[in-house]
Coordinates of C-alpha atoms in Angstrom, one line a residue:
M1 CA 0.0 0.0 0.0
S2 CA 1.5 3.4 -1.0
E3 CA 2.2 5.8 1.8
P4 CA 0.8 9.4 1.8
S5 CA 3.3 12.1 0.9
A6 CA 1.5 14.8 2.9
R7 CA -0.5 14.6 6.1
R8 CA -2.3 17.1 8.3
A9 CA -4.5 16.8 11.4
L10 CA -7.7 19.0 11.3
R11 CA -9.9 19.9 14.3
P12 CA -13.5 20.0 13.3
P13 CA -16.1 21.5 15.6
A14 CA -18.0 19.4 18.1
G15 CA -20.7 17.3 16.4
Y16 CA -19.2 17.6 12.9
R17 CA -20.4 15.0 10.5
L18 CA -17.8 14.0 7.9
A19 CA -20.0 11.8 5.7
A20 CA -23.0 14.1 5.6
S21 CA -20.7 17.1 4.8
V22 CA -18.8 15.5 1.9
R23 CA -21.6 13.4 0.4
P24 CA -22.4 16.2 -2.2
L25 CA -18.9 15.5 -3.6
T26 CA -19.9 12.0 -4.5
F27 CA -22.3 11.1 -7.3
S28 CA -23.8 7.9 -5.8
T29 CA -22.0 5.2 -3.8
Y30 CA -20.2 4.1 -6.9
D31 CA -18.7 7.5 -8.1
P32 CA -15.5 6.6 -9.8
C33 CA -13.8 9.8 -8.6
A34 CA -15.0 10.0 -5.0
R35 CA -16.3 7.6 -2.4
I36 CA -16.8 6.9 1.3
T37 CA -15.5 3.6 2.3
A38 CA -15.2 2.3 5.9
G39 CA -15.6 5.8 7.3
T40 CA -12.9 7.3 5.0
F41 CA -13.7 9.8 2.3
W42 CA -11.5 9.4 -0.8
W43 CA -11.4 12.2 -3.4
A44 CA -9.4 12.3 -6.7
A45 CA -8.5 15.7 -8.2
R46 CA -6.5 17.3 -10.9
T47 CA -4.7 20.0 -9.0
P48 CA -2.4 22.8 -10.3
A49 CA 0.5 20.7 -9.0
G50 CA -0.7 17.5 -10.7
P51 CA -2.9 14.5 -10.0
A52 CA -3.8 13.8 -6.3
T53 CA -6.0 11.8 -4.0
L54 CA -7.2 13.1 -0.7
A55 CA -8.2 10.8 2.1
L56 CA -10.2 12.2 5.1
R57 CA -10.8 10.0 8.1
P58 CA -11.8 10.5 11.7
A59 CA -8.8 10.2 14.1
A60 CA -8.2 10.2 17.9
A61 CA -9.4 13.0 20.1
G62 CA -12.0 14.2 17.7
E63 CA -9.5 15.1 15.0
L64 CA -9.9 14.6 11.3
L65 CA -6.8 13.2 9.5
A66 CA -6.1 14.4 6.0
E67 CA -3.7 12.4 3.9
G68 CA -2.6 13.3 0.3
Y69 CA -1.2 11.1 -2.4
G70 CA 0.5 11.9 -5.7
P71 CA 2.2 15.0 -7.2
G72 CA -0.7 17.2 -5.9
A73 CA -0.7 15.8 -2.4
D74 CA 0.4 19.1 -0.8
W75 CA -2.3 21.0 -2.6
V76 CA -5.1 18.7 -1.6
V77 CA -3.9 18.5 2.0
E78 CA -3.6 22.3 2.2
R79 CA -7.2 22.6 1.0
A80 CA -8.4 19.6 3.1
D81 CA -10.3 21.7 5.6
A82 CA -12.2 23.5 2.8
V83 CA -13.0 20.2 1.1
A84 CA -14.3 18.9 4.5
G85 CA -16.4 22.0 4.9
L86 CA -14.4 23.4 7.8
R87 CA -14.0 26.8 6.1
D88 CA -17.8 27.0 5.8
D89 CA -18.9 30.4 7.2
L90 CA -22.2 30.3 9.1
T91 CA -22.0 33.9 10.2
G92 CA -25.6 35.3 10.4
F93 CA -27.3 32.0 9.7
A94 CA -28.5 31.3 13.2
E95 CA -30.3 34.6 13.4
R96 CA -32.0 34.0 10.1
A97 CA -32.9 30.4 10.9
A98 CA -34.5 31.4 14.2
A99 CA -37.0 33.5 12.3
H100 CA -38.7 30.4 10.7
P101 CA -39.7 27.3 12.8
V102 CA -38.9 24.8 10.1
V103 CA -35.5 26.2 9.3
A104 CA -34.7 26.6 13.0
R105 CA -35.6 22.9 13.5
L106 CA -33.5 21.7 10.6
A107 CA -30.5 23.8 11.8
A108 CA -30.8 22.2 15.2
R109 CA -31.1 18.7 13.8
H110 CA -28.1 19.0 11.5
P111 CA -25.6 21.2 13.4
G112 CA -22.6 19.1 12.2
L113 CA -23.4 19.6 8.5
R114 CA -21.0 21.8 6.7
M115 CA -20.7 22.9 3.0
P116 CA -17.6 21.8 1.2
A117 CA -15.5 24.0 -1.1
T118 CA -13.3 22.0 -3.4
G119 CA -11.7 24.8 -5.4
Q120 CA -12.2 22.5 -8.5
V121 CA -14.6 24.0 -11.1
F122 CA -14.4 21.8 -14.2
A123 CA -15.0 18.5 -12.3
R124 CA -18.3 19.9 -11.1
V125 CA -19.1 21.5 -14.5
L126 CA -18.8 18.0 -16.0
R127 CA -21.3 16.5 -13.6
A128 CA -23.7 19.4 -13.7
I129 CA -23.9 19.5 -17.5
L130 CA -24.5 15.8 -17.7
E131 CA -27.4 16.2 -15.1
Q132 CA -29.2 18.7 -17.4
K133 CA -32.7 17.7 -18.4
V134 CA -32.4 14.0 -17.6
T135 CA -33.2 11.7 -14.7
G136 CA -30.6 11.1 -12.0
T137 CA -30.0 7.5 -13.2
E138 CA -29.4 8.7 -16.7
A139 CA -27.1 11.4 -15.5
Y140 CA -25.0 9.1 -13.4
R141 CA -24.6 6.6 -16.2
A142 CA -23.4 9.3 -18.6
Y143 CA -21.1 10.7 -15.9
A144 CA -19.6 7.3 -15.0
A145 CA -19.1 6.3 -18.6
T146 CA -17.5 9.7 -19.5
V147 CA -15.1 9.5 -16.5
R148 CA -14.1 5.9 -17.4
H149 CA -13.6 6.8 -21.0
F150 CA -11.2 9.6 -20.3
G151 CA -10.2 8.6 -16.8
E152 CA -6.7 7.8 -15.5
P153 CA -6.0 5.9 -12.2
A154 CA -5.8 8.3 -9.3
P155 CA -2.7 8.0 -7.1
G156 CA -2.9 6.3 -3.7
P157 CA -4.1 2.9 -2.4
M158 CA -7.8 3.3 -3.0
Q159 CA -8.4 1.4 -6.3
P160 CA -10.2 1.6 -8.5
L161 CA -10.4 5.4 -8.2
L162 CA -10.1 7.6 -11.3
L163 CA -9.1 11.1 -11.9
P164 CA -11.7 13.5 -13.3
P165 CA -11.3 13.8 -17.1
D166 CA -8.6 16.2 -18.4
P167 CA -10.5 19.2 -19.8
A168 CA -8.2 19.4 -22.8
A169 CA -9.0 15.8 -23.8
V170 CA -12.8 16.5 -23.4
A171 CA -12.5 19.7 -25.4
A172 CA -10.7 17.9 -28.2
A173 CA -13.2 14.9 -28.4
P174 CA -15.8 15.0 -31.2
Y175 CA -19.4 15.1 -30.0
W176 CA -20.1 11.6 -31.2
V177 CA -17.7 10.2 -28.6
F178 CA -20.4 11.0 -26.0
H179 CA -23.3 9.5 -27.8
P180 CA -22.8 5.9 -26.5
F181 CA -22.9 7.3 -23.0
G182 CA -26.5 8.6 -23.6
V183 CA -25.3 12.2 -24.1
E184 CA -27.0 14.0 -27.0
Q185 CA -25.1 16.5 -29.2
K186 CA -26.5 19.6 -27.3
R187 CA -25.0 18.6 -23.9
A188 CA -21.9 17.1 -25.5
D189 CA -21.3 20.5 -27.3
T190 CA -21.9 22.4 -24.1
L191 CA -19.5 20.1 -22.2
R192 CA -16.8 20.6 -24.9
R193 CA -17.2 24.4 -24.9
A194 CA -16.9 24.4 -21.1
A195 CA -13.8 22.2 -21.2
A196 CA -12.2 24.6 -23.7
E197 CA -12.9 27.4 -21.1
A198 CA -11.7 25.3 -18.1
G199 CA -8.4 27.2 -17.6
R200 CA -10.2 30.5 -17.3
L201 CA -13.0 29.0 -15.1
E202 CA -10.5 27.5 -12.7
R203 CA -8.8 31.0 -12.3
C204 CA -12.0 32.7 -11.2
A205 CA -11.5 34.6 -7.9
D206 CA -14.9 33.9 -6.4
A207 CA -18.4 32.4 -7.0
A208 CA -19.7 35.6 -8.6
E209 CA -17.0 35.7 -11.2
A210 CA -17.4 32.0 -11.8
T211 CA -21.1 32.4 -12.3
R212 CA -20.5 35.2 -14.9
R213 CA -18.0 33.2 -16.8
L214 CA -20.1 30.0 -16.6
T215 CA -23.3 31.6 -17.8
A216 CA -21.4 33.1 -20.8
V217 CA -20.8 29.6 -22.1
P218 CA -23.7 28.7 -24.5
G219 CA -25.7 25.9 -22.9
I220 CA -24.9 26.8 -19.3
G221 CA -27.6 28.7 -17.3
A222 CA -28.5 29.6 -13.8
W223 CA -29.1 26.1 -12.6
T224 CA -25.8 24.7 -13.8
A225 CA -23.8 27.6 -12.5
A226 CA -25.4 27.3 -9.0
E227 CA -24.7 23.6 -8.9
V228 CA -21.1 24.4 -9.7
V229 CA -20.4 27.3 -7.4
R230 CA -22.1 25.7 -4.4
I231 CA -19.5 22.9 -4.5
A232 CA -16.4 24.6 -6.0
Y233 CA -16.7 27.7 -3.8
G234 CA -18.9 26.5 -1.0
D235 CA -21.3 29.3 -1.9
P236 CA -24.1 29.1 0.8
D237 CA -26.3 31.4 -1.2
A238 CA -26.4 29.5 -4.5
V239 CA -29.9 28.5 -5.4
S240 CA -30.6 26.1 -8.3
V241 CA -33.1 28.1 -10.2
G242 CA -34.7 26.0 -12.8
D243 CA -34.8 22.7 -10.9
Y244 CA -37.8 20.5 -11.4
H245 CA -38.3 19.7 -7.7
V246 CA -36.6 22.3 -5.5
P247 CA -39.2 25.0 -5.9
N248 CA -41.9 22.6 -4.8
T249 CA -39.8 21.4 -1.9
V250 CA -39.1 24.9 -0.7
A251 CA -42.8 26.0 -1.1
W252 CA -44.0 22.9 0.8
A253 CA -41.4 23.2 3.6
L254 CA -41.6 26.9 4.2
A255 CA -45.2 27.7 3.4
G256 CA -47.1 24.4 3.3
E257 CA -47.8 24.9 -0.4
P258 CA -47.5 21.7 -2.4
R259 CA -46.4 23.5 -5.6
G260 CA -44.2 26.5 -6.2
D261 CA -42.4 28.1 -9.1
D262 CA -38.9 29.7 -9.1
A263 CA -40.4 33.1 -8.2
R264 CA -42.2 31.7 -5.2
M265 CA -39.1 29.8 -4.1
L266 CA -36.9 32.9 -4.3
A267 CA -39.5 34.9 -2.4
L268 CA -39.7 32.3 0.4
L269 CA -35.9 32.1 0.6
E270 CA -35.3 35.9 0.5
P271 CA -35.3 36.2 4.4
F272 CA -32.3 33.8 4.3
R273 CA -30.3 35.8 1.7
G274 CA -26.7 34.9 2.1
H275 CA -27.6 31.4 3.1
R276 CA -30.4 30.6 0.7
G277 CA -28.5 27.6 -0.7
R278 CA -27.8 26.4 2.8
V279 CA -31.5 26.2 3.5
C280 CA -31.9 24.0 0.4
V281 CA -29.1 21.8 1.6
L282 CA -30.8 21.3 4.9
L283 CA -34.1 20.5 3.3
A284 CA -32.3 17.9 1.2
A285 CA -30.4 16.5 4.2
E286 CA -33.7 16.1 6.0
G287 CA -35.3 14.4 3.0
V288 CA -38.1 16.9 2.7
Q289 CA -40.3 16.3 -0.4
A290 CA -43.4 18.0 -1.6
P291 CA -46.5 15.8 -2.1
R292 CA -46.4 14.1 -5.5
Y293 CA -49.3 14.2 -7.9
G294 CA -49.0 12.1 -11.0
P295 CA -46.0 10.1 -12.3
R296 CA -43.2 9.7 -9.8
M297 CA -39.9 11.2 -10.9
P298 CA -36.5 10.9 -9.4
I299 CA -35.6 13.8 -7.2
R300 CA -32.4 14.7 -9.0
S301 CA -33.9 15.1 -12.4
F302 CA -35.1 17.4 -15.1
A303 CA -33.2 20.5 -14.3
R304 CA -33.1 23.1 -17.1
Y305 CA -29.5 24.3 -17.6

């Protein structure tokens, strides 16, 4: 078993929940680039210093041990606290949460949940584009097949674990490469355009700049941009406008209304501005769902773009 080339002990707050906090970084239990196994979170990344794998595991005395493998080990270990959600800034949220009984209850039930910030834009862009306008099952199949087609083994002992695709390779691939993965030409072209812009996207200073650059790419809209910046920058205010289910969930949870559109969702979330995305994360963590009328659809499905 290979040994880590960088190691760091982190001190999470009391009650911190590793698995719940990093689960948004995994796309199902079988994500080829990130997984939770035996209480350890494994995450593969293409860093500015080269390929790397980060392992996060609980250690003695309440510490969280971060270990890095590969040429980018120092980079991932230096960012390990952000990846774990330990840089998540909850300033002002308690006061806002207290103003609504449902949000106050959820905040009390999930005090150890933190929002990660990976610092990796394109890896999340890849997933978000493949989630556009399809069911969660279809999106995962396309994502896993794409990663395996372009993927390279990630460094470290957790195998099989693959690196996210190299943006240059994705940008250079003709659109028909993606067809066997269930990706039609429109999403394939959007993905290739985003891959060609990956260098500029990775250099964005903050979520606002990233959102501007992302939405300037044809085929990327508010939903995709929010899905990206919530994870890459840990943006607690990012709301996935255009989602099929989230407006209904928010309307049901906060107002007892079984259906809501984007405008109603944003109006209900306005008192939590600065933490609107965090409220949605808490609703998801609690498993809140609006009543369903008609055909059942997977929760993670049918976003616009």
